[in-house]
mmCIF file of C-alpha atoms in Angstrom:
data_model
loop_
_atom_site.group_PDB
_atom_site.id
_atom_site.type_symbol
_atom_site.label_atom_id
_atom_site.label_comp_id
_atom_site.label_asym_id
_atom_site.label_seq_id
_atom_site.Cartn_x
_atom_site.Cartn_y
_atom_site.Cartn_z
ATOM 1 C CA MET Y 1 149.670 21.424 140.484
ATOM 2 C CA ALA Y 2 150.507 24.801 138.917
ATOM 3 C CA HIS Y 3 149.540 23.320 135.549
ATOM 4 C CA THR Y 4 146.070 22.565 136.952
ATOM 5 C CA PHE Y 5 145.468 26.193 138.009
ATOM 6 C CA ARG Y 6 147.248 27.986 135.158
ATOM 7 C CA SER Y 7 144.180 30.066 134.194
ATOM 8 C CA LEU Y 8 144.324 31.833 137.555
ATOM 9 C CA ALA Y 9 147.457 33.654 136.353
ATOM 10 C CA GLU Y 10 145.058 35.862 134.345
ATOM 11 C CA PRO Y 11 143.901 38.629 136.772
ATOM 12 C CA ASN Y 12 140.410 39.004 135.281
ATOM 13 C CA TYR Y 13 139.744 35.287 135.514
ATOM 14 C CA ARG Y 14 141.187 35.083 139.026
ATOM 15 C CA HIS Y 15 138.731 37.718 140.256
ATOM 16 C CA TRP Y 16 135.872 36.085 138.329
ATOM 17 C CA PHE Y 17 136.705 32.713 139.884
ATOM 18 C CA ALA Y 18 136.535 34.139 143.419
ATOM 19 C CA GLY Y 19 133.297 36.023 142.809
ATOM 20 C CA ALA Y 20 131.663 33.033 141.156
ATOM 21 C CA LEU Y 21 132.619 30.797 144.091
ATOM 22 C CA ILE Y 22 130.769 33.113 146.480
ATOM 23 C CA SER Y 23 127.654 33.528 144.340
ATOM 24 C CA ASN Y 24 127.555 29.818 143.462
ATOM 25 C CA THR Y 25 127.687 28.954 147.162
ATOM 26 C CA GLY Y 26 124.646 31.175 147.665
ATOM 27 C CA THR Y 27 122.886 29.528 144.733
ATOM 28 C CA TRP Y 28 123.390 26.039 146.174
ATOM 29 C CA MET Y 29 122.223 27.229 149.586
ATOM 30 C CA GLN Y 30 119.071 28.624 148.003
ATOM 31 C CA ARG Y 31 118.433 25.458 146.016
ATOM 32 C CA THR Y 32 118.834 23.243 149.097
ATOM 33 C CA ALA Y 33 116.546 25.418 151.220
ATOM 34 C CA GLN Y 34 113.978 25.643 148.420
ATOM 35 C CA ASP Y 35 113.836 21.869 147.903
ATOM 36 C CA TRP Y 36 113.602 21.133 151.617
ATOM 37 C CA LEU Y 37 110.912 23.814 152.019
ATOM 38 C CA VAL Y 38 108.808 22.170 149.304
ATOM 39 C CA LEU Y 39 109.342 18.623 150.534
ATOM 40 C CA THR Y 40 108.784 19.084 154.282
ATOM 41 C CA TYR Y 41 107.085 22.452 155.005
ATOM 42 C CA LEU Y 42 104.776 23.113 152.063
ATOM 43 C CA THR Y 43 103.922 19.449 151.330
ATOM 44 C CA ASN Y 44 103.972 16.142 153.178
ATOM 45 C CA ASN Y 45 107.090 14.583 151.612
ATOM 46 C CA ASP Y 46 105.621 15.021 148.105
ATOM 47 C CA ALA Y 47 108.434 14.184 145.677
ATOM 48 C CA SER Y 48 106.151 15.001 142.740
ATOM 49 C CA ALA Y 49 105.827 18.610 143.954
ATOM 50 C CA LEU Y 50 109.603 18.762 144.161
ATOM 51 C CA GLY Y 51 109.795 17.442 140.600
ATOM 52 C CA ILE Y 52 107.359 20.129 139.413
ATOM 53 C CA THR Y 53 109.486 22.814 141.088
ATOM 54 C CA MET Y 54 112.585 21.556 139.302
ATOM 55 C CA ALA Y 55 110.675 21.353 136.011
ATOM 56 C CA LEU Y 56 109.526 24.974 136.282
ATOM 57 C CA GLN Y 57 113.045 26.103 137.110
ATOM 58 C CA MET Y 58 114.596 24.252 134.172
ATOM 59 C CA GLY Y 59 111.700 24.363 131.697
ATOM 60 C CA PRO Y 60 112.383 27.822 130.191
ATOM 61 C CA GLN Y 61 115.550 26.362 128.651
ATOM 62 C CA LEU Y 62 113.391 24.443 126.176
ATOM 63 C CA ILE Y 63 111.543 27.539 124.937
ATOM 64 C CA MET Y 64 113.929 30.471 125.257
ATOM 65 C CA PHE Y 65 117.363 29.024 124.474
ATOM 66 C CA PRO Y 66 117.575 30.125 120.792
ATOM 67 C CA PHE Y 67 116.826 33.714 121.804
ATOM 68 C CA ALA Y 68 119.202 33.562 124.788
ATOM 69 C CA GLY Y 69 122.038 32.317 122.567
ATOM 70 C CA ALA Y 70 121.434 34.953 119.906
ATOM 71 C CA ILE Y 71 121.396 37.680 122.576
ATOM 72 C CA ALA Y 72 124.673 36.355 124.011
ATOM 73 C CA ASP Y 73 126.346 36.496 120.574
ATOM 74 C CA ARG Y 74 124.953 39.925 119.702
ATOM 75 C CA PHE Y 75 125.398 42.046 122.857
ATOM 76 C CA SER Y 76 128.083 42.611 125.471
ATOM 77 C CA LYS Y 77 128.226 39.501 127.628
ATOM 78 C CA ARG Y 78 129.565 41.500 130.550
ATOM 79 C CA LYS Y 79 126.595 43.900 130.543
ATOM 80 C CA LEU Y 80 124.086 41.055 130.107
ATOM 81 C CA LEU Y 81 125.565 39.263 133.087
ATOM 82 C CA MET Y 82 125.342 42.392 135.218
ATOM 83 C CA VAL Y 83 121.587 42.502 134.564
ATOM 84 C CA THR Y 84 120.898 38.801 135.113
ATOM 85 C CA GLN Y 85 123.020 38.559 138.267
ATOM 86 C CA THR Y 86 121.177 41.538 139.787
ATOM 87 C CA LEU Y 87 117.757 40.018 139.074
ATOM 88 C CA LEU Y 88 118.767 36.561 140.308
ATOM 89 C CA GLY Y 89 119.794 38.114 143.609
ATOM 90 C CA ALA Y 90 116.478 39.953 143.798
ATOM 91 C CA VAL Y 91 114.541 36.660 143.528
ATOM 92 C CA GLY Y 92 116.492 35.247 146.477
ATOM 93 C CA LEU Y 93 115.627 38.329 148.544
ATOM 94 C CA LEU Y 94 111.946 37.962 147.563
ATOM 95 C CA LEU Y 95 111.923 34.380 148.860
ATOM 96 C CA PHE Y 96 113.480 35.643 152.087
ATOM 97 C CA VAL Y 97 110.655 38.152 152.567
ATOM 98 C CA LEU Y 98 107.949 35.559 151.793
ATOM 99 C CA VAL Y 99 109.380 33.100 154.314
ATOM 100 C CA ILE Y 100 110.038 35.464 157.249
ATOM 101 C CA THR Y 101 106.558 37.011 156.901
ATOM 102 C CA ASP Y 102 105.122 33.460 156.942
ATOM 103 C CA VAL Y 103 102.941 34.031 153.893
ATOM 104 C CA ILE Y 104 104.738 31.621 151.564
ATOM 105 C CA VAL Y 105 102.672 28.878 149.917
ATOM 106 C CA LEU Y 106 103.556 26.309 147.283
ATOM 107 C CA TRP Y 107 102.510 28.400 144.279
ATOM 108 C CA HIS Y 108 104.876 31.159 145.419
ATOM 109 C CA VAL Y 109 107.778 28.721 145.116
ATOM 110 C CA TYR Y 110 106.501 27.576 141.734
ATOM 111 C CA LEU Y 111 106.467 31.176 140.447
ATOM 112 C CA THR Y 112 109.891 32.068 141.827
ATOM 113 C CA ALA Y 113 111.286 28.826 140.410
ATOM 114 C CA LEU Y 114 109.919 29.820 137.001
ATOM 115 C CA ALA Y 115 111.442 33.305 137.336
ATOM 116 C CA LEU Y 116 114.796 31.790 138.271
ATOM 117 C CA GLY Y 117 114.532 29.502 135.249
ATOM 118 C CA ILE Y 118 113.893 32.389 132.849
ATOM 119 C CA LEU Y 119 116.785 34.421 134.253
ATOM 120 C CA ALA Y 120 119.131 31.429 134.263
ATOM 121 C CA THR Y 121 118.271 30.746 130.611
ATOM 122 C CA LEU Y 122 119.403 34.257 129.694
ATOM 123 C CA ASP Y 123 122.412 34.098 132.029
ATOM 124 C CA ASN Y 124 123.828 30.695 131.118
ATOM 125 C CA PRO Y 125 125.062 31.083 127.496
ATOM 126 C CA SER Y 126 126.530 34.507 128.244
ATOM 127 C CA ARG Y 127 128.321 33.192 131.325
ATOM 128 C CA GLN Y 128 129.644 30.126 129.508
ATOM 129 C CA ALA Y 129 130.877 32.067 126.489
ATOM 130 C CA PHE Y 130 132.256 34.898 128.640
ATOM 131 C CA VAL Y 131 134.985 32.576 129.970
ATOM 132 C CA SER Y 132 136.777 32.677 126.610
ATOM 133 C CA GLU Y 133 136.748 36.480 126.746
ATOM 134 C CA LEU Y 134 138.388 36.327 130.166
ATOM 135 C CA VAL Y 135 141.241 33.932 129.285
ATOM 136 C CA GLY Y 136 141.452 33.579 125.493
ATOM 137 C CA GLU Y 137 141.326 30.373 123.454
ATOM 138 C CA LYS Y 138 144.563 28.785 124.698
ATOM 139 C CA LEU Y 139 143.541 28.651 128.363
ATOM 140 C CA LEU Y 140 139.861 27.934 127.689
ATOM 141 C CA PRO Y 141 139.846 24.148 128.453
ATOM 142 C CA ASN Y 142 141.569 24.747 131.770
ATOM 143 C CA ALA Y 143 139.268 27.656 132.664
ATOM 144 C CA VAL Y 144 136.166 25.596 131.862
ATOM 145 C CA SER Y 145 137.377 22.848 134.194
ATOM 146 C CA LEU Y 146 138.180 25.318 136.970
ATOM 147 C CA ASN Y 147 134.716 26.847 136.532
ATOM 148 C CA SER Y 148 133.261 23.402 137.177
ATOM 149 C CA ALA Y 149 135.520 23.017 140.214
ATOM 150 C CA SER Y 150 134.326 26.388 141.535
ATOM 151 C CA PHE Y 151 130.685 25.496 140.930
ATOM 152 C CA ASN Y 152 131.047 22.166 142.691
ATOM 153 C CA GLY Y 153 133.227 23.537 145.463
ATOM 154 C CA ALA Y 154 130.254 25.797 146.160
ATOM 155 C CA ARG Y 155 128.041 22.732 145.893
ATOM 156 C CA MET Y 156 130.159 21.097 148.586
ATOM 157 C CA ILE Y 157 129.911 24.074 150.955
ATOM 158 C CA GLY Y 158 126.453 25.478 150.181
ATOM 159 C CA PRO Y 159 124.167 22.494 150.900
ATOM 160 C CA ALA Y 160 125.964 21.631 154.131
ATOM 161 C CA VAL Y 161 125.677 25.210 155.438
ATOM 162 C CA ALA Y 162 122.083 25.511 154.180
ATOM 163 C CA GLY Y 163 121.107 22.194 155.751
ATOM 164 C CA VAL Y 164 122.441 23.206 159.169
ATOM 165 C CA LEU Y 165 120.922 26.708 159.003
ATOM 166 C CA THR Y 166 117.565 25.398 157.777
ATOM 167 C CA ALA Y 167 117.448 22.838 160.601
ATOM 168 C CA LEU Y 168 118.426 25.433 163.256
ATOM 169 C CA ILE Y 169 116.720 28.686 162.262
ATOM 170 C CA GLY Y 170 114.636 27.954 159.154
ATOM 171 C CA ALA Y 171 114.950 28.651 155.440
ATOM 172 C CA GLY Y 172 114.529 32.451 155.589
ATOM 173 C CA PRO Y 173 118.134 33.403 156.436
ATOM 174 C CA VAL Y 174 119.374 31.009 153.762
ATOM 175 C CA PHE Y 175 117.441 32.887 151.084
ATOM 176 C CA LEU Y 176 118.807 36.193 152.414
ATOM 177 C CA ILE Y 177 122.405 34.955 152.151
ATOM 178 C CA SER Y 178 121.835 33.558 148.656
ATOM 179 C CA GLY Y 179 120.300 36.801 147.441
ATOM 180 C CA LEU Y 180 123.200 38.863 148.752
ATOM 181 C CA GLY Y 181 125.734 36.379 147.337
ATOM 182 C CA PHE Y 182 125.109 37.547 143.771
ATOM 183 C CA ALA Y 183 126.620 40.903 144.715
ATOM 184 C CA ALA Y 184 130.051 39.233 144.595
ATOM 185 C CA THR Y 185 129.828 38.413 140.882
ATOM 186 C CA LEU Y 186 128.243 41.767 140.133
ATOM 187 C CA THR Y 187 131.136 43.583 141.848
ATOM 188 C CA VAL Y 188 133.696 41.597 139.836
ATOM 189 C CA LEU Y 189 131.911 42.371 136.554
ATOM 190 C CA ILE Y 190 131.921 46.101 137.339
ATOM 191 C CA ARG Y 191 135.637 46.136 138.232
ATOM 192 C CA LEU Y 192 137.034 43.938 135.418
ATOM 193 C CA ASP Y 193 139.950 45.301 133.397
ATOM 194 C CA GLN Y 194 138.188 45.591 130.030
ATOM 195 C CA ASN Y 195 141.475 46.121 128.201
ATOM 196 C CA ARG Y 196 142.459 42.527 129.030
ATOM 197 C CA LEU Y 197 139.274 40.946 127.641
ATOM 198 C CA HIS Y 198 139.320 38.846 124.436
ATOM 199 C CA PRO Y 199 136.066 39.611 122.542
ATOM 200 C CA SER Y 200 135.411 37.542 119.415
ATOM 201 C CA GLY Y 201 134.934 40.585 117.164
ATOM 202 C CA ARG Y 202 132.717 38.616 114.751
ATOM 203 C CA ARG Y 203 129.099 37.517 114.507
ATOM 204 C CA GLY Y 204 128.171 34.149 113.068
ATOM 205 C CA LYS Y 205 125.580 33.895 110.344
ATOM 206 C CA GLY Y 206 122.105 32.488 110.740
ATOM 207 C CA GLY Y 207 120.580 34.723 113.435
ATOM 208 C CA ILE Y 208 118.567 32.958 116.112
ATOM 209 C CA LEU Y 209 118.842 29.553 114.414
ATOM 210 C CA GLY Y 210 122.518 29.923 113.572
ATOM 211 C CA GLY Y 211 123.529 27.417 116.261
ATOM 212 C CA PHE Y 212 121.443 24.675 114.624
ATOM 213 C CA THR Y 213 122.878 25.529 111.222
ATOM 214 C CA TYR Y 214 126.371 25.172 112.616
ATOM 215 C CA LEU Y 215 125.601 21.841 114.333
ATOM 216 C CA ARG Y 216 124.520 20.341 111.007
ATOM 217 C CA ARG Y 217 128.216 20.465 110.060
ATOM 218 C CA ARG Y 218 129.359 18.994 113.395
ATOM 219 C CA PRO Y 219 128.105 15.423 113.960
ATOM 220 C CA ASP Y 220 130.680 14.941 116.741
ATOM 221 C CA VAL Y 221 129.249 17.814 118.785
ATOM 222 C CA THR Y 222 125.723 16.608 118.018
ATOM 223 C CA ILE Y 223 126.384 13.124 119.444
ATOM 224 C CA VAL Y 224 127.911 14.688 122.559
ATOM 225 C CA LEU Y 225 124.678 16.664 123.016
ATOM 226 C CA VAL Y 226 122.587 13.512 122.511
ATOM 227 C CA VAL Y 227 124.579 11.652 125.198
ATOM 228 C CA LEU Y 228 124.254 14.618 127.566
ATOM 229 C CA PHE Y 229 120.500 14.856 126.984
ATOM 230 C CA ILE Y 230 119.950 11.213 127.927
ATOM 231 C CA VAL Y 231 121.945 11.435 131.157
ATOM 232 C CA ALA Y 232 120.841 14.940 132.155
ATOM 233 C CA THR Y 233 117.151 14.188 131.603
ATOM 234 C CA PHE Y 234 116.887 10.812 133.310
ATOM 235 C CA GLY Y 235 120.008 10.701 135.475
ATOM 236 C CA PHE Y 236 120.801 14.173 136.813
ATOM 237 C CA ASN Y 237 117.864 14.430 139.224
ATOM 238 C CA PHE Y 238 120.225 14.533 142.189
ATOM 239 C CA ASN Y 239 118.089 16.689 144.461
ATOM 240 C CA ILE Y 240 115.217 14.233 144.195
ATOM 241 C CA TYR Y 241 117.519 11.272 144.824
ATOM 242 C CA THR Y 242 119.258 12.793 147.836
ATOM 243 C CA ALA Y 243 116.151 14.417 149.377
ATOM 244 C CA THR Y 244 113.988 11.300 149.155
ATOM 245 C CA MET Y 245 116.781 8.919 150.179
ATOM 246 C CA ALA Y 246 117.642 11.120 153.185
ATOM 247 C CA LYS Y 247 114.049 11.578 154.327
ATOM 248 C CA ILE Y 248 112.269 8.360 153.319
ATOM 249 C CA GLU Y 249 114.963 5.674 153.311
ATOM 250 C CA PHE Y 250 117.201 6.914 156.137
ATOM 251 C CA GLY Y 251 114.914 9.194 158.210
ATOM 252 C CA LYS Y 252 117.311 12.177 158.209
ATOM 253 C CA ASP Y 253 116.567 15.895 158.620
ATOM 254 C CA ALA Y 254 117.675 18.879 156.506
ATOM 255 C CA SER Y 255 121.278 18.651 157.709
ATOM 256 C CA GLY Y 256 121.408 14.990 156.644
ATOM 257 C CA PHE Y 257 120.102 16.006 153.211
ATOM 258 C CA GLY Y 258 122.700 18.764 152.938
ATOM 259 C CA LEU Y 259 125.479 16.362 153.881
ATOM 260 C CA LEU Y 260 124.622 14.042 150.987
ATOM 261 C CA ASN Y 261 124.870 16.906 148.500
ATOM 262 C CA SER Y 262 128.161 18.066 149.984
ATOM 263 C CA VAL Y 263 129.741 14.605 149.919
ATOM 264 C CA MET Y 264 128.724 14.152 146.289
ATOM 265 C CA ALA Y 265 130.304 17.524 145.544
ATOM 266 C CA ILE Y 266 133.651 16.241 146.859
ATOM 267 C CA GLY Y 267 133.702 13.752 143.996
ATOM 268 C CA SER Y 268 132.509 16.445 141.606
ATOM 269 C CA VAL Y 269 135.368 18.796 142.491
ATOM 270 C CA THR Y 270 137.854 15.945 142.117
ATOM 271 C CA GLY Y 271 136.462 15.139 138.675
ATOM 272 C CA ALA Y 272 136.639 18.782 137.589
ATOM 273 C CA LEU Y 273 140.238 19.199 138.768
ATOM 274 C CA ALA Y 274 141.254 15.948 137.050
ATOM 275 C CA SER Y 275 139.772 17.347 133.819
ATOM 276 C CA ALA Y 276 141.706 20.608 134.314
ATOM 277 C CA LYS Y 277 144.997 18.718 133.950
ATOM 278 C CA ARG Y 278 144.128 17.550 130.439
ATOM 279 C CA GLU Y 279 145.211 19.827 127.608
ATOM 280 C CA LYS Y 280 142.519 18.619 125.235
ATOM 281 C CA PRO Y 281 139.100 17.078 125.993
ATOM 282 C CA ARG Y 282 138.350 13.837 124.131
ATOM 283 C CA LEU Y 283 135.192 12.003 123.172
ATOM 284 C CA ARG Y 284 136.241 8.782 124.886
ATOM 285 C CA PHE Y 285 136.333 10.553 128.272
ATOM 286 C CA ILE Y 286 132.791 11.832 127.736
ATOM 287 C CA PHE Y 287 131.285 8.492 126.725
ATOM 288 C CA GLY Y 288 133.311 6.470 129.248
ATOM 289 C CA ALA Y 289 132.287 8.792 132.087
ATOM 290 C CA ALA Y 290 128.621 8.378 131.096
ATOM 291 C CA GLY Y 291 128.973 4.623 131.538
ATOM 292 C CA GLY Y 292 130.833 5.123 134.819
ATOM 293 C CA PHE Y 293 128.016 7.369 136.038
ATOM 294 C CA GLY Y 294 125.454 4.660 135.324
ATOM 295 C CA LEU Y 295 127.446 2.063 137.247
ATOM 296 C CA ALA Y 296 128.040 4.429 140.187
ATOM 297 C CA VAL Y 297 124.359 5.398 140.546
ATOM 298 C CA GLY Y 298 123.264 1.769 140.217
ATOM 299 C CA THR Y 299 125.680 0.717 142.951
ATOM 300 C CA ALA Y 300 124.608 3.572 145.270
ATOM 301 C CA SER Y 301 120.932 2.651 144.880
ATOM 302 C CA LEU Y 302 121.596 -0.769 146.469
ATOM 303 C CA ILE Y 303 123.445 0.435 149.602
ATOM 304 C CA PRO Y 304 121.401 0.087 152.842
ATOM 305 C CA ASN Y 305 123.598 2.168 155.197
ATOM 306 C CA TYR Y 306 123.343 5.996 155.214
ATOM 307 C CA TYR Y 307 127.054 6.704 155.648
ATOM 308 C CA VAL Y 308 128.171 4.135 153.085
ATOM 309 C CA PHE Y 309 125.532 5.529 150.723
ATOM 310 C CA ALA Y 310 126.907 9.035 151.301
ATOM 311 C CA ALA Y 311 130.448 7.858 150.549
ATOM 312 C CA SER Y 312 129.288 6.171 147.327
ATOM 313 C CA LEU Y 313 127.949 9.513 146.098
ATOM 314 C CA MET Y 314 131.551 10.687 145.679
ATOM 315 C CA LEU Y 315 131.879 8.254 142.757
ATOM 316 C CA VAL Y 316 128.589 9.551 141.338
ATOM 317 C CA GLY Y 317 129.897 13.113 141.563
ATOM 318 C CA PHE Y 318 133.269 12.215 140.064
ATOM 319 C CA ALA Y 319 131.771 10.435 137.036
ATOM 320 C CA SER Y 320 129.105 13.061 136.403
ATOM 321 C CA LEU Y 321 131.550 15.979 136.511
ATOM 322 C CA THR Y 322 134.167 14.201 134.416
ATOM 323 C CA MET Y 323 131.508 13.772 131.756
ATOM 324 C CA MET Y 324 130.085 17.292 132.075
ATOM 325 C CA THR Y 325 133.413 19.115 132.207
ATOM 326 C CA SER Y 326 134.885 17.156 129.311
ATOM 327 C CA ALA Y 327 131.750 17.719 127.229
ATOM 328 C CA ASN Y 328 131.631 21.430 128.022
ATOM 329 C CA ALA Y 329 135.300 21.918 127.166
ATOM 330 C CA TYR Y 330 134.980 19.857 123.981
ATOM 331 C CA VAL Y 331 131.995 21.859 122.721
ATOM 332 C CA GLN Y 332 133.498 25.255 123.622
ATOM 333 C CA THR Y 333 137.013 24.641 122.302
ATOM 334 C CA THR Y 334 135.833 23.192 118.986
ATOM 335 C CA THR Y 335 133.222 25.912 118.331
ATOM 336 C CA PRO Y 336 134.240 29.291 116.806
ATOM 337 C CA ALA Y 337 133.822 32.221 119.210
ATOM 338 C CA HIS Y 338 131.199 33.953 117.042
ATOM 339 C CA TYR Y 339 128.916 30.891 117.258
ATOM 340 C CA ARG Y 340 129.733 29.989 120.839
ATOM 341 C CA GLY Y 341 126.865 31.812 122.546
ATOM 342 C CA ARG Y 342 124.235 30.096 120.401
ATOM 343 C CA VAL Y 343 125.840 26.666 120.618
ATOM 344 C CA MET Y 344 126.239 26.962 124.389
ATOM 345 C CA ALA Y 345 122.580 27.975 124.621
ATOM 346 C CA ILE Y 346 121.723 24.692 122.891
ATOM 347 C CA TYR Y 347 124.130 22.940 125.247
ATOM 348 C CA ALA Y 348 122.373 24.457 128.281
ATOM 349 C CA ALA Y 349 118.966 23.520 126.873
ATOM 350 C CA VAL Y 350 120.123 19.931 126.427
ATOM 351 C CA VAL Y 351 121.581 19.700 129.934
ATOM 352 C CA MET Y 352 118.762 21.461 131.798
ATOM 353 C CA GLY Y 353 115.839 21.549 129.393
ATOM 354 C CA GLY Y 354 115.124 17.841 129.795
ATOM 355 C CA THR Y 355 114.350 18.376 133.490
ATOM 356 C CA PRO Y 356 110.616 19.069 132.816
ATOM 357 C CA ILE Y 357 110.509 15.471 131.555
ATOM 358 C CA GLY Y 358 112.956 13.770 133.880
ATOM 359 C CA ALA Y 359 112.280 15.483 137.228
ATOM 360 C CA PRO Y 360 108.515 14.765 137.407
ATOM 361 C CA LEU Y 361 109.222 11.222 136.204
ATOM 362 C CA ALA Y 362 111.870 10.728 138.907
ATOM 363 C CA GLY Y 363 109.505 12.163 141.508
ATOM 364 C CA TRP Y 364 106.664 9.882 140.392
ATOM 365 C CA VAL Y 365 108.893 6.810 140.431
ATOM 366 C CA ALA Y 366 110.175 7.757 143.907
ATOM 367 C CA ASP Y 367 106.615 8.229 145.208
ATOM 368 C CA THR Y 368 105.266 5.060 143.573
ATOM 369 C CA PHE Y 369 108.141 2.582 143.739
ATOM 370 C CA GLY Y 370 110.564 4.203 146.175
ATOM 371 C CA PRO Y 371 113.730 6.321 145.898
ATOM 372 C CA ARG Y 372 115.948 3.350 145.056
ATOM 373 C CA MET Y 373 113.959 2.582 141.929
ATOM 374 C CA ALA Y 374 114.195 6.243 140.882
ATOM 375 C CA MET Y 375 117.969 5.949 141.146
ATOM 376 C CA GLY Y 376 117.752 2.789 139.036
ATOM 377 C CA VAL Y 377 116.261 4.892 136.224
ATOM 378 C CA GLY Y 378 119.247 7.246 136.537
ATOM 379 C CA ALA Y 379 121.660 4.320 136.357
ATOM 380 C CA ALA Y 380 120.001 3.035 133.193
ATOM 381 C CA SER Y 381 120.377 6.459 131.557
ATOM 382 C CA GLY Y 382 124.165 6.337 131.975
ATOM 383 C CA ILE Y 383 124.466 2.855 130.498
ATOM 384 C CA ILE Y 384 122.225 3.769 127.543
ATOM 385 C CA ALA Y 385 124.187 6.982 126.896
ATOM 386 C CA PHE Y 386 127.473 5.070 126.932
ATOM 387 C CA SER Y 387 126.042 2.558 124.450
ATOM 388 C CA VAL Y 388 124.897 5.345 122.115
ATOM 389 C CA GLY Y 389 128.344 6.959 122.191
ATOM 390 C CA LEU Y 390 130.102 3.646 121.648
ATOM 391 C CA VAL Y 391 127.948 2.760 118.628
ATOM 392 C CA TRP Y 392 128.628 6.195 117.123
ATOM 393 C CA MET Y 393 132.379 5.743 117.608
ATOM 394 C CA ILE Y 394 132.267 2.321 115.940
ATOM 395 C CA VAL Y 395 130.238 3.551 112.962
ATOM 396 C CA SER Y 396 131.619 7.058 112.423
ATOM 397 C CA LYS Y 397 135.192 6.725 113.682
ATOM 398 C CA ASN Y 398 135.664 3.120 112.584
ATOM 399 C CA LEU Y 399 136.666 2.247 116.140
ATOM 400 C CA ARG Y 400 138.090 -1.258 116.496
ATOM 401 C CA LEU Y 401 139.328 -3.344 119.400
ATOM 402 C CA SER Y 402 142.142 -5.808 118.697
ATOM 403 C CA TYR Y 403 143.602 -8.517 120.944
ATOM 404 C CA ASP Y 404 147.349 -9.036 121.263
ATOM 405 C CA PRO Y 405 148.290 -11.925 123.627
ATOM 406 C CA LYS Y 406 151.946 -10.844 123.654
ATOM 407 C CA SER Y 407 151.248 -7.314 124.864
ATOM 408 C CA ARG Y 408 151.010 -6.206 128.501
ATOM 409 C CA ILE Y 409 147.827 -4.358 127.528
ATOM 410 C CA ARG Y 410 145.937 -7.091 125.716
ATOM 411 C CA LEU Y 411 143.220 -4.896 124.191
ATOM 412 C CA HIS Y 412 144.130 -2.110 121.748
ATOM 413 C CA VAL Y 413 141.873 0.647 120.401
ATOM 414 C CA SER Y 414 142.311 2.011 116.885
ATOM 415 C CA TYR Y 415 140.499 4.574 114.720
ATOM 416 C CA LEU Y 416 140.529 4.228 110.939
ATOM 417 C CA GLY Y 417 143.413 1.798 111.195
ATOM 418 C CA ARG Y 418 145.563 4.115 113.356
ATOM 419 C CA PRO Y 419 146.357 3.238 117.023
#
C-alpha cells in the first residue's frame, strides 16, 4: 500500500493533492448542477442542449491548445495556475449570482460554459506538466495516477453531494461551494516550498508548433493519442449517458443522477489506484483498457434495472480510468520536460477537444433513438479504438501470438521475436 502512495512523501505534492481534491470536488459539483439545470430547469429534458453546453465547454481545446501549451512551456506554471484557478472560481460565483437572482437563462449557461472552456484550456497543460515539477521524473508515473485518483475521488463525492443539494435547495448553493472550492488550490500554490520544485530549466525548439514537430518522431505517442481521440470523442459522454438514463429510462431526480456519477467514480478511483502500483505504463494496458471500456459500456446499455445499471458503471469507470491514467503517464514519462507542456496541450485537445463533435451527436442519438442507443455508440468507440491499437502493434511492433499446447498459458505474446 505504501508503494501505491509513495509520491505523498514529497511535502509539496502532498499539499497539492489535498488542495486539488477539494477544488476538484467543487468542480464536479458545479458540473452536475450545471447539467441538471440545463436538462430540467432551462429546457424540457433536451439532451441536445446539454450536448451543446458540453461542446462549448470543451470546444476551446480545439482552437487554443497550441498557444496554451507554448505558454505552459514558456512561463512559470505555478503563476499561470494561480491566475486560472482564481478566474475559474469567479465563474462559479457568477453562476451562483445568476441562479439566486432568478435571472438565469440558457444562453447564460452557454456563455459561462464557454468561459470555463477557455480557462480550462489554459489551465490544463500547466497543471499536467506542473506535477513533474512537484515530484521529479522518478515519481511522476505514481503522481499522475494519484492525480487521477484524486480527480475521481472528487467525482465520487461531488455529484452525490450536488445531486442531493440540487434536489433539496436548488443549484445556487452548489455553484457557491464550487466557486469557493478553487481557493484551496490557490492557497496551496501560494504556500508551496519553491526550493523543492523541479523546473525543467530548458525550452524545446519549435515555438507554438513544437509539440507537433516532436510527435513526428514519436509514432508510439501518436497512436496513443489516436486511440484516446476515438474513445474520448464518441465514448466519454458520461454526463449525457447518466443524465438521460436517470431521467428518461429510470424516472429519477437529481439525486438519482448524482448517484450514477458517484458509483461510476468508485470504479474510476479503483482503476487509478491500480495504475499507481505499476512502475511503468505500457501500451498494452492502454489498448486493452479501451476494448474493456467498449465491452463495459455495451453491457451497461442493455441493463433494465436502475441499481444493476448503477453497479455496472463501476466497470465503465474502472476501464476508462485505467486507459486514461496509463495513457497520461505514458505520454508524460516518455516526453522530455521542455516539450511536456506543448505535448500535454495536444493530449488535452485530443481528450476534450472532440467533445464538440461527440457530445451533440450523443445528445441527438439519445433524443432520437433513446439513451441506450447513445451508449451503444460509446461502446463501439471502445471496440474500434482497441482494434486500431492492436493493428498498430501487429504492424509496428511485429506483435505475434503463438499457441503452445504444453503450457499452462496456451497463448504467448511476442514482439520482434522476443517474449
